[in-house]
Structure formats: structure tokens, C-alpha cells
Short mmCIF file of C-alpha atoms in Angstrom, two decimals:
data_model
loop_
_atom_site.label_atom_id
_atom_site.label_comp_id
_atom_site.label_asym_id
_atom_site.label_seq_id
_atom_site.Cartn_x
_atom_site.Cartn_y
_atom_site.Cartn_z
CA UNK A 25 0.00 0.00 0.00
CA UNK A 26 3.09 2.56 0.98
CA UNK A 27 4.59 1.64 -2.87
CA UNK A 28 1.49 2.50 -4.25
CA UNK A 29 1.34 6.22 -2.88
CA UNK A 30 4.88 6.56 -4.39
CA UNK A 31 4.67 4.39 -7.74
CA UNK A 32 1.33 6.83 -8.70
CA UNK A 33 3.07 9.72 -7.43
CA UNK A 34 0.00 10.70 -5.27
CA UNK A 35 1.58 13.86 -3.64
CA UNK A 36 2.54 15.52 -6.90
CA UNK A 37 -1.03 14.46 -7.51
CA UNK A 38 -2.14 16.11 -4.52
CA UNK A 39 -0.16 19.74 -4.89
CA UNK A 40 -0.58 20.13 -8.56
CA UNK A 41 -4.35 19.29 -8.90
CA UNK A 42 -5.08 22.97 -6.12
CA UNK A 43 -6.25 25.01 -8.89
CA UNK A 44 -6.71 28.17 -6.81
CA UNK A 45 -4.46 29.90 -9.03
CA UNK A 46 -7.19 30.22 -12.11
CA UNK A 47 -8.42 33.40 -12.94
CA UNK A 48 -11.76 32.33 -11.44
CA UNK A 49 -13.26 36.30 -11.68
CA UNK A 50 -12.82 36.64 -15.25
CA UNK A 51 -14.03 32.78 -16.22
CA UNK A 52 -17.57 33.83 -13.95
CA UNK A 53 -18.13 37.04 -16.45
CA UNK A 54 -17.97 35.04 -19.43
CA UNK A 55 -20.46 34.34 -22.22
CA UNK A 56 -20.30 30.51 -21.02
CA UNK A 57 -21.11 30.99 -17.58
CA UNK A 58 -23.28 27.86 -16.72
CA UNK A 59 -20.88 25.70 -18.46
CA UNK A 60 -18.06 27.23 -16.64
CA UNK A 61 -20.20 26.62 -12.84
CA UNK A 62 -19.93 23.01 -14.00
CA UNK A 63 -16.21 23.08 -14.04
CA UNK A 64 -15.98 25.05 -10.70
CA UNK A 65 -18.12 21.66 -9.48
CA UNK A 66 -16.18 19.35 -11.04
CA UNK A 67 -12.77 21.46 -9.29
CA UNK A 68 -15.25 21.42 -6.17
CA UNK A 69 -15.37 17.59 -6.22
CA UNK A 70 -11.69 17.12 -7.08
CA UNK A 71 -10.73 19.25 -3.95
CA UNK A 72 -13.57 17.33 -2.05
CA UNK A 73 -11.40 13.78 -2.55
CA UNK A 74 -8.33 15.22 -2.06
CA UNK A 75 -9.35 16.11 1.34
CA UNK A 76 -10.71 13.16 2.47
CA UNK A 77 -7.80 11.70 1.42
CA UNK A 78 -5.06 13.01 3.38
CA UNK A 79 -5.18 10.83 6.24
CA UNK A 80 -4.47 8.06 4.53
CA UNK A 81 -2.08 10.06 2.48
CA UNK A 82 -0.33 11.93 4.88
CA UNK A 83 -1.64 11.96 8.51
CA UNK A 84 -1.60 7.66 8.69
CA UNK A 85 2.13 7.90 8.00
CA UNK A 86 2.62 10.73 10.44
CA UNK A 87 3.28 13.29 7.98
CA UNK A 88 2.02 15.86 9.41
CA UNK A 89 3.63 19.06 7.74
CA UNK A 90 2.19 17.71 4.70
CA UNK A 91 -1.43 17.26 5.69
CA UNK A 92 -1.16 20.97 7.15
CA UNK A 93 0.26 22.39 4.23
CA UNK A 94 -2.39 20.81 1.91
CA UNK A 95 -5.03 22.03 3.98
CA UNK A 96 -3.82 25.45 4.14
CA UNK A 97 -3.74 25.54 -0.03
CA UNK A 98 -7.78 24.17 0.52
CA UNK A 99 -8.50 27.03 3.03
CA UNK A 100 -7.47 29.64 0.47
CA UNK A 101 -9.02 27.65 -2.77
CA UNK A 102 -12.50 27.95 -0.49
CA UNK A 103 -12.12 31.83 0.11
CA UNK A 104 -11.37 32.69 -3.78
CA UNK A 105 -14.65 30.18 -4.39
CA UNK A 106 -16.43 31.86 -1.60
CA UNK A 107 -15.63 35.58 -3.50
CA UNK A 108 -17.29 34.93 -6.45
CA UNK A 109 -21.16 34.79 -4.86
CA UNK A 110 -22.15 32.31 -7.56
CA UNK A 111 -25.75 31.36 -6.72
CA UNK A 112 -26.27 28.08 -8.33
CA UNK A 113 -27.80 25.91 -5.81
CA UNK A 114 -25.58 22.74 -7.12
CA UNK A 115 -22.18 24.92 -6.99
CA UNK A 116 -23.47 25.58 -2.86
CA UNK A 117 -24.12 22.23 -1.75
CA UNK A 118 -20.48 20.84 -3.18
CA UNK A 119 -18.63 24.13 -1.59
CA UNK A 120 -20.14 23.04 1.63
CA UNK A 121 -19.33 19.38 1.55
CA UNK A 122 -15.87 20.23 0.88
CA UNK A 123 -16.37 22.35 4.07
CA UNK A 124 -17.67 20.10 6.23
CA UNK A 125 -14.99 16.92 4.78
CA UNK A 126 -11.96 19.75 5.56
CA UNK A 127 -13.24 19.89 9.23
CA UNK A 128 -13.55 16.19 9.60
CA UNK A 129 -10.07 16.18 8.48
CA UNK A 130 -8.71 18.91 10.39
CA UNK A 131 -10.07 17.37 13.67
CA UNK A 132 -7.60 14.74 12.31
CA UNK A 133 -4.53 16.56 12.94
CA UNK A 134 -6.25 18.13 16.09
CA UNK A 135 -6.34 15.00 17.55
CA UNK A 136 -3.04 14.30 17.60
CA UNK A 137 -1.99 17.92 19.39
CA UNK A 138 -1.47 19.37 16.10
CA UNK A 139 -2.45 22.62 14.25
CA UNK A 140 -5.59 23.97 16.68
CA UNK A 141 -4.54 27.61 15.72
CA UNK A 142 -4.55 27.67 12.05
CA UNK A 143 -7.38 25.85 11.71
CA UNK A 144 -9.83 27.82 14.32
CA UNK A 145 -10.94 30.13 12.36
CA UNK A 146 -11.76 28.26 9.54
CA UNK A 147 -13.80 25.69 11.93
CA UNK A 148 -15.78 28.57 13.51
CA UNK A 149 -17.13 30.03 10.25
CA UNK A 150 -18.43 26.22 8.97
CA UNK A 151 -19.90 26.28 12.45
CA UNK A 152 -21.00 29.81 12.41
CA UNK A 153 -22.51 28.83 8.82
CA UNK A 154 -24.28 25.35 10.18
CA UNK A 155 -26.37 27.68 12.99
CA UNK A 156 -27.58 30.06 10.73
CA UNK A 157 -31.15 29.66 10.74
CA UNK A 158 -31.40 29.47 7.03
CA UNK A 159 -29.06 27.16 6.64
CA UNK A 160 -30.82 24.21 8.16
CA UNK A 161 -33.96 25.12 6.25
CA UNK A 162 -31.54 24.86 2.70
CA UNK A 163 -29.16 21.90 3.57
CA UNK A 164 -31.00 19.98 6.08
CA UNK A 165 -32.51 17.65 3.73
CA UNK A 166 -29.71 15.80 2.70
CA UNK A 167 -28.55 13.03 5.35
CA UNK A 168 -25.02 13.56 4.01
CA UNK A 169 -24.89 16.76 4.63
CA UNK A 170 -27.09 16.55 7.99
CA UNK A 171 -24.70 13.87 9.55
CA UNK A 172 -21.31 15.97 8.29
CA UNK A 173 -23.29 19.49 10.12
CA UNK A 174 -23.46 16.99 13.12
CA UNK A 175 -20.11 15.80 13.21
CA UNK A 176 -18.14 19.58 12.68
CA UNK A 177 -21.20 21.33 15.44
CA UNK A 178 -19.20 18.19 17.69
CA UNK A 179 -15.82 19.01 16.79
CA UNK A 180 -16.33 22.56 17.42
CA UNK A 181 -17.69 21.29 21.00
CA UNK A 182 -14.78 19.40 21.85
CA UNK A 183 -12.37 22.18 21.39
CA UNK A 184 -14.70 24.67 22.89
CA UNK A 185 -14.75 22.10 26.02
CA UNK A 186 -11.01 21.87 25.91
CA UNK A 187 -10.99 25.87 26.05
CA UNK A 188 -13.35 26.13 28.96
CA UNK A 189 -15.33 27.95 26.58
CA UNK A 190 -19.43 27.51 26.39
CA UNK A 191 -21.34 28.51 23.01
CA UNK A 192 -25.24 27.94 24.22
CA UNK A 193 -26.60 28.13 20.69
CA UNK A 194 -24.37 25.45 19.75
CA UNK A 195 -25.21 23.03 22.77
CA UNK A 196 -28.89 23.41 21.67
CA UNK A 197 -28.12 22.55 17.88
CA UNK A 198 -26.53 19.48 18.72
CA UNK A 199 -29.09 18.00 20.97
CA UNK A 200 -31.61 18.71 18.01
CA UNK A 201 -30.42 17.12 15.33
CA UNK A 202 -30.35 13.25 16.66
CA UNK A 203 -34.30 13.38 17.42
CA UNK A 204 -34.46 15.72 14.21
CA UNK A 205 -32.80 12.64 11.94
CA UNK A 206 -35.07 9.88 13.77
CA UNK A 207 -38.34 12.26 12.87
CA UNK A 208 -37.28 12.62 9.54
CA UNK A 209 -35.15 10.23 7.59
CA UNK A 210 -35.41 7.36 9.86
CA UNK A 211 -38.06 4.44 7.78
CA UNK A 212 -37.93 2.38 10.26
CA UNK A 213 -39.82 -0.67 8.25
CA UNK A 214 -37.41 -0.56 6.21
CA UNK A 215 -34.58 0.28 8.64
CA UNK A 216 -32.80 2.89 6.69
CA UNK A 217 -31.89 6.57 6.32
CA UNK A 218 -33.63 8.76 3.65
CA UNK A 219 -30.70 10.21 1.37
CA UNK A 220 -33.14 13.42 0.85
CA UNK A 221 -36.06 14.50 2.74
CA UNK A 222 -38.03 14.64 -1.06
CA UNK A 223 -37.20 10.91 -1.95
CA UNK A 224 -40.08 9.04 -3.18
CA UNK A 225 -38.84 5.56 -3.10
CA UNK A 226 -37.18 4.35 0.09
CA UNK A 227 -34.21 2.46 -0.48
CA UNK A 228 -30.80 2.06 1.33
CA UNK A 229 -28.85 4.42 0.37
CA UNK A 230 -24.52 5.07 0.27
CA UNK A 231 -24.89 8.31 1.86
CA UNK A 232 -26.62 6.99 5.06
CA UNK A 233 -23.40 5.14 6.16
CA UNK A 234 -21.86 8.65 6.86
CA UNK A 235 -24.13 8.45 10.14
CA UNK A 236 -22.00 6.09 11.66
CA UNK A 237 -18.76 6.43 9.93
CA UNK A 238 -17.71 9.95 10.98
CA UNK A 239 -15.67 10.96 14.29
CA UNK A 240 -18.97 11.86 16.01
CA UNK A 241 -21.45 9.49 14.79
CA UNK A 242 -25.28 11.76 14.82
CA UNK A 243 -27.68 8.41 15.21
CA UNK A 244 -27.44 6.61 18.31
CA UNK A 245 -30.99 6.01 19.70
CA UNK A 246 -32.04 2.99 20.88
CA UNK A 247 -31.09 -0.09 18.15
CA UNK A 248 -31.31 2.26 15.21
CA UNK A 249 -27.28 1.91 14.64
CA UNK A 250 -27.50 -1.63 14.61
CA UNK A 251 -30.09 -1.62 12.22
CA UNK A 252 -28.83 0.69 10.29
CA UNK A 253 -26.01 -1.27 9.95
CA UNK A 254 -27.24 -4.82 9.18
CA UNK A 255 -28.96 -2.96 6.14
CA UNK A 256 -25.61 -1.62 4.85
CA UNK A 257 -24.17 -5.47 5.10
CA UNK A 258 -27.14 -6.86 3.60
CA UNK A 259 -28.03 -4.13 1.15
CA UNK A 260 -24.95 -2.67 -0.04
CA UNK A 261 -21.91 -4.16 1.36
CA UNK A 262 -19.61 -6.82 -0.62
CA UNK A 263 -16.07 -8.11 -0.23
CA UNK A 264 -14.79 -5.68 -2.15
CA UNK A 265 -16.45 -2.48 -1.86
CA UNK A 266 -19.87 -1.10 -0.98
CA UNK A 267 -22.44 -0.22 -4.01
CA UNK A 268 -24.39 2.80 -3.70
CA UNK A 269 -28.03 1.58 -4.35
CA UNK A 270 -29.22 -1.99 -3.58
CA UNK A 271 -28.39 -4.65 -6.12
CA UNK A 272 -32.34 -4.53 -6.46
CA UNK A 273 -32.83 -1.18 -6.80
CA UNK A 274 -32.98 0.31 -10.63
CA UNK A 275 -29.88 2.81 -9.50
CA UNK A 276 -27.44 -0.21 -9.66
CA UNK A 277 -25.13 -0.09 -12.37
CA UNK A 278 -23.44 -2.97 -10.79
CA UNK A 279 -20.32 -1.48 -9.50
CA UNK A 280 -18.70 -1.32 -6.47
CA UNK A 281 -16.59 1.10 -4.94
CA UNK A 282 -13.63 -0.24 -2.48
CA UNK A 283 -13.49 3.40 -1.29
CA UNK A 284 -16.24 3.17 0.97
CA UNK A 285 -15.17 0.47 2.76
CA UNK A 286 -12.97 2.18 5.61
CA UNK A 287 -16.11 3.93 6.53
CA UNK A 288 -18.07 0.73 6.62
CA UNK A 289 -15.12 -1.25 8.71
CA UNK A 290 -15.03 2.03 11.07
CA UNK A 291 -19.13 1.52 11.75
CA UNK A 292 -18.37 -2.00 12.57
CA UNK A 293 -15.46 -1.25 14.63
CA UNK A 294 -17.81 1.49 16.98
CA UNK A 295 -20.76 -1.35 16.72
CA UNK A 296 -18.59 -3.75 18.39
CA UNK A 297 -15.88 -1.88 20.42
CA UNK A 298 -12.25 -2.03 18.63
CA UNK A 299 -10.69 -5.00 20.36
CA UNK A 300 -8.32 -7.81 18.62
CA UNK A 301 -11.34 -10.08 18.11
CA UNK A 302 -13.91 -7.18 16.51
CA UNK A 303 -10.70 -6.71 14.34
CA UNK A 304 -10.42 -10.06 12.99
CA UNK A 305 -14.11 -10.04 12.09
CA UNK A 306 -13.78 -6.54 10.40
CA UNK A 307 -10.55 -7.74 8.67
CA UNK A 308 -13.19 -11.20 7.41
CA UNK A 309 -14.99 -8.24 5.85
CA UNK A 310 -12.15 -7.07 3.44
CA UNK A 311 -10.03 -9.98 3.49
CA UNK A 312 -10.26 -10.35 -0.19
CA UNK A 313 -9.69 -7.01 -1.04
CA UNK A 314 -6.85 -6.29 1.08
CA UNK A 315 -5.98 -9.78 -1.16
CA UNK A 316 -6.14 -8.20 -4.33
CA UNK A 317 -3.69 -6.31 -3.93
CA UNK A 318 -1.06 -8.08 -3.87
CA UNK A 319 -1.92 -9.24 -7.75
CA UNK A 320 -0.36 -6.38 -9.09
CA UNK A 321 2.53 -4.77 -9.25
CA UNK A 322 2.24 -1.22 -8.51
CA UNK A 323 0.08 -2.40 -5.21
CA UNK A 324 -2.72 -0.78 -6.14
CA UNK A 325 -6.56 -0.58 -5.74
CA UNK A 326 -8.69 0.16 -8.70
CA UNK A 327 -11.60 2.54 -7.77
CA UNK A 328 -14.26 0.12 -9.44
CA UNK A 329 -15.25 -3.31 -9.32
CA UNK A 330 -18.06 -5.24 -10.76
CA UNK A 331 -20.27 -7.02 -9.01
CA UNK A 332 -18.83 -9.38 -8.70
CA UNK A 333 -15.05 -8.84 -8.35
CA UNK A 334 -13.84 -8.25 -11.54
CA UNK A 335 -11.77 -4.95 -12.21
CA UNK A 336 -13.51 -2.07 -14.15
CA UNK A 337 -10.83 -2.29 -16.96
CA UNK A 338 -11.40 0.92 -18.51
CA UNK A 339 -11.15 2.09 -14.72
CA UNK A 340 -7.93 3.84 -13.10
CA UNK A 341 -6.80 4.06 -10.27
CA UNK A 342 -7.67 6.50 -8.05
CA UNK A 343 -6.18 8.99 -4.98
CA UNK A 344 -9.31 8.46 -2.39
CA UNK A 345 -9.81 4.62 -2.86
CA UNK A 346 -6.15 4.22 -2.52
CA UNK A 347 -5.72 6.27 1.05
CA UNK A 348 -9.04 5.18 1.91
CA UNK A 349 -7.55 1.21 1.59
CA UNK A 350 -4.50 2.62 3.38
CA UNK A 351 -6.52 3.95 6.20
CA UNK A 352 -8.89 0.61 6.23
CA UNK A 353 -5.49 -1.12 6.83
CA UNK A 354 -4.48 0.98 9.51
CA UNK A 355 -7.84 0.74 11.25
CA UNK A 356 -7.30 -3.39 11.34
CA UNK A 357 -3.50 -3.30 12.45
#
């Protein structure tokens, strides 16, 4: 896994692919502004993996300057996107995923007595941001973005706690939103989470897993995580990756995605406490793609399967499923 992150050359990968240096202003003006918002989204979602990426990338390996210094270059790539007040809705909701995954990864570094001051500010604003009024009323429909809210509103708790500091508003926020996930997205017949608040057709769903899988996990009543998660192993889970629809459901392509599956072993690790036993059942889980690996030369993971196991050939390989394997390995060692 180590050769891989040098034989793709993942961290000129990761430096070279900031493109906060466009002329952003002058693309907005243009003639082709819709078509350039798409770009921006597609940058938007590029940024978005790179993030989630560096702790298997940088922070597993203790590289810690590294991690900082990428998420310094993402800090300043959000305030030029910020600048241009582009309204379209679709261009909002990816800025503030790659928000909310940039505080899940600074807590990261937090946790291990690192970087607190340069990223305070920048936490404070996404939290600032989350308890605007008309922010819930927007975002809140969207259990991805719901359980990320969740999970930064905690972060910004803990280090608030750790200050001595008390933020009232904040307290109140977080008590809300477990009974406000259970009221809304919870179907419990069929013992999943809504993806959106407007979906017709309840199905299990990728996005739901993020309820569980984060460093503060925003469901927790009564059996509802261990239901949750017996529909994610029945539903969507398979030894090498997770789909993201049902292999019933009309959404399945048939693929499967390996990168999901450090968020999946994580869920099962919190289900069942992290001991050497709950390890060796987790590692059961992935056995045979941790397996795979070792098939090719450059070490490797491809970012799609098929259903059933074969590579996507047409498929290369990619900077998130790679540090996501790396930090599913980590988790089970």
C-alpha cells in the first residue's frame, strides 16, 4: 500500500491538482457561464477527494507538515470560491461538503496535538454557517450533509470544552439534530436513512453510512445503529467495496466502490468496540480485497469493481480509494 502512494506519485497528484491559481473572476463574467459553474463543481469535487484523502495520504504515516500544508492551499481555494457569490444551488451544496470533509479532516490533525490555531478560524465560520437559521432550512434535507453538520457542530464542541469555553446556541443545535434525523429520515420498516427528505422511493442508500462512519457518529438512539447497519451489510456491502443503491434497486449499475469500505469497517469497529477479536471479524470483511492487492505490481486498488469482483478495466486508479484502503489497513492493524 506505501509503494502504491509513491509508484502513482499521489503527492505531486495532490499539490498540482489545487487550482486556486485560475483566474476564477474573469471565467464567472464570461459568455459561457453555466458551463463554466460546471467546471468550478467538477474542481469542487476534485478538492472534495483530495481532502478526504489526506489521512491516509499523509496523517496515517505521520506526515504531518504535509497534511497541514495541503489544507492550508484548501482554506485559500475555499475563500477565492467563496468571492465569487455564484448562486447556483448545485455549486453551494459541493462548496459546503468540501467544508464540512476539511473539518472532519482537520479534527484529524487536532487530535493528535497538532495545528488547533490555524485551523480555528476556519472551523468557527463552517460552524457559524451550520447555525444560521437558514441554513438548516436549505441543507437539512440531505442526510449527508445533515450527519457531516453533526459531526463539525461536535468538533467545534470538543475544542470549545477543551478551552473552557461555552457557546449555548451550539449546545442546543446538537441536541436537536439526533431526534431531528429519527423524525425525519429514519423508515424504520425498512430500517434505513432517507438520502433526501423529497425521496419518493425508500431504499438504502450510500450516503446513510456517513451516520456512523464519521468521528462523532449523529444516530445513536435505541437499536437504530444496529439496524442501520445490518442494512448496509445486507443491502450494499460486498467483499470488495460497498455499491451505492441496492443490487435490487434500478440505480445499480453494478459497481462497487472499495473506497467506501474504511467507513463501513469504522461503523463496525464502533458497533462492536475495537478490540483484537472485533478486528479479525472486520478484517473477514475485506479480506479479499486487502488480497487483491497483492496481484499487481504497482500495489494498487482500482476505484471500481463489478459485481462481482472483476476490475472495471477501462477504470484507473484513483487517490481516495487508494488512502481510503491505506486507512482501512491501519484501522485493522
Amino acid at each position: 500500500l506505501s509503494y502504491s502512494i509513491s509508484n502513482l506519485n499521489m503527492n505531486g497528484l495532490l499539490v498540482h491538482s489545487l487550482p486556486y491559481k485560475k483566474d476564477y473572476n474573469q471565467i464567472v463574467v464570461s459568455k459561457d457561464k453555466e458551463e463554466n459553474i460546471k467546471l468550478f463543481i467538477d474542481d469542487i469535487k476534485k478538492m472534495t477527494n483530495i481532502v478526504r484523502s489526506l489521512e491516509g495520504q499523509y496523517i496515517v504515516f505521520n506526515k504531518i507538515d504535509e497534511a497541514r500544508l495541503a489544507l492550508l492551499k484548501l482554506i485559500k481555494y475555499i475563500k477565492v470560491m467563496e468571492e465569487l457569490k455564484i448562486e447556483d444551488e448545485d455549486f453551494k451544496i459541493h462548496l459546503i461538503l468540501l467544508k464540512l470533509w476539511c473539518v472532519e479532516t482537520m479534527n484529524k490533525l487536532i487530535s493528535k496535538k497538532q495545528s488547533l490555531d490555524l485551523f480555528l478560524d476556519f472551523i468557527k465560520k463552517v460552524v457559524d454557517e451550520i447555525l444560521d437559521e437558514k441554513f438548516e432550512e436549505k441543507y437539512f434535507k440531505y442526510i449527508k450533509i445533515v450527519a457531516l453538520s453533526f459531526n463539525a457542530l461536535k468538533i467545534y464542541e470538543n475544542i470549545l470544552i477543551n478551552k473552557k469555553e461555552t457557546n449555548l446556541k451550539l449546545y442546543e443545535k446538537i441536541s436537536e439534530i439526533p431526534d431531528f434525523i429519527v423524525n425525519n429520515f429514519w423508515i424504520e420498516e425498512k430500517r434505513i436513512l432517507k438520502r433526501n427528505l423529497d425521496d419518493k422511493d425508500f431504499e438504502a442508500n450510500i450516503d446513510m453510512m456517513y451516520a456512523l462512519s464519521l468521528s462523532y457518529p449523529c444516530v445513536y438512539q435505541n437499536s437504530i445503529p444496529f439496524k442501520l447497519l445490518d442494512t448496509i451489510f445486507k443491502e450494499l456491502y460486498t467483499p470488495y467495496g460497498l455499491r451505492i443503491s441496492p443490487k435490487s434497486s434500478s440505480k445499480n449499475k453494478g459497481l462497487i466502490y472499495p473506497r467506501y469500505m474504511a467507513h463501513f469497517v469504522k461503523a463496525n469497529l464502533r458497533q462492536n468496540g475495537v478490540t483484537r477479536a472485533s478486528q479479525k471479524i472486520a478484517y473477514n470483511l475485506v479480506r479479499e480485497l486487502l488480497q487483491d492487492i497483492s496481484k499487481y505490481e504497482n500495489g494498487g486498488i482500482k476505484k471500481v469493481y463489478h459485481e462481482k469482483g472483476i476490475k472495471v478495466d477501462n477504470v484507473g486508479y484513483d487517490l481516495l480509494t487508494n488512502a481510503e484502503v491505506i486507512r482501512l489497513y491501519d484501522m485493522l492493524t
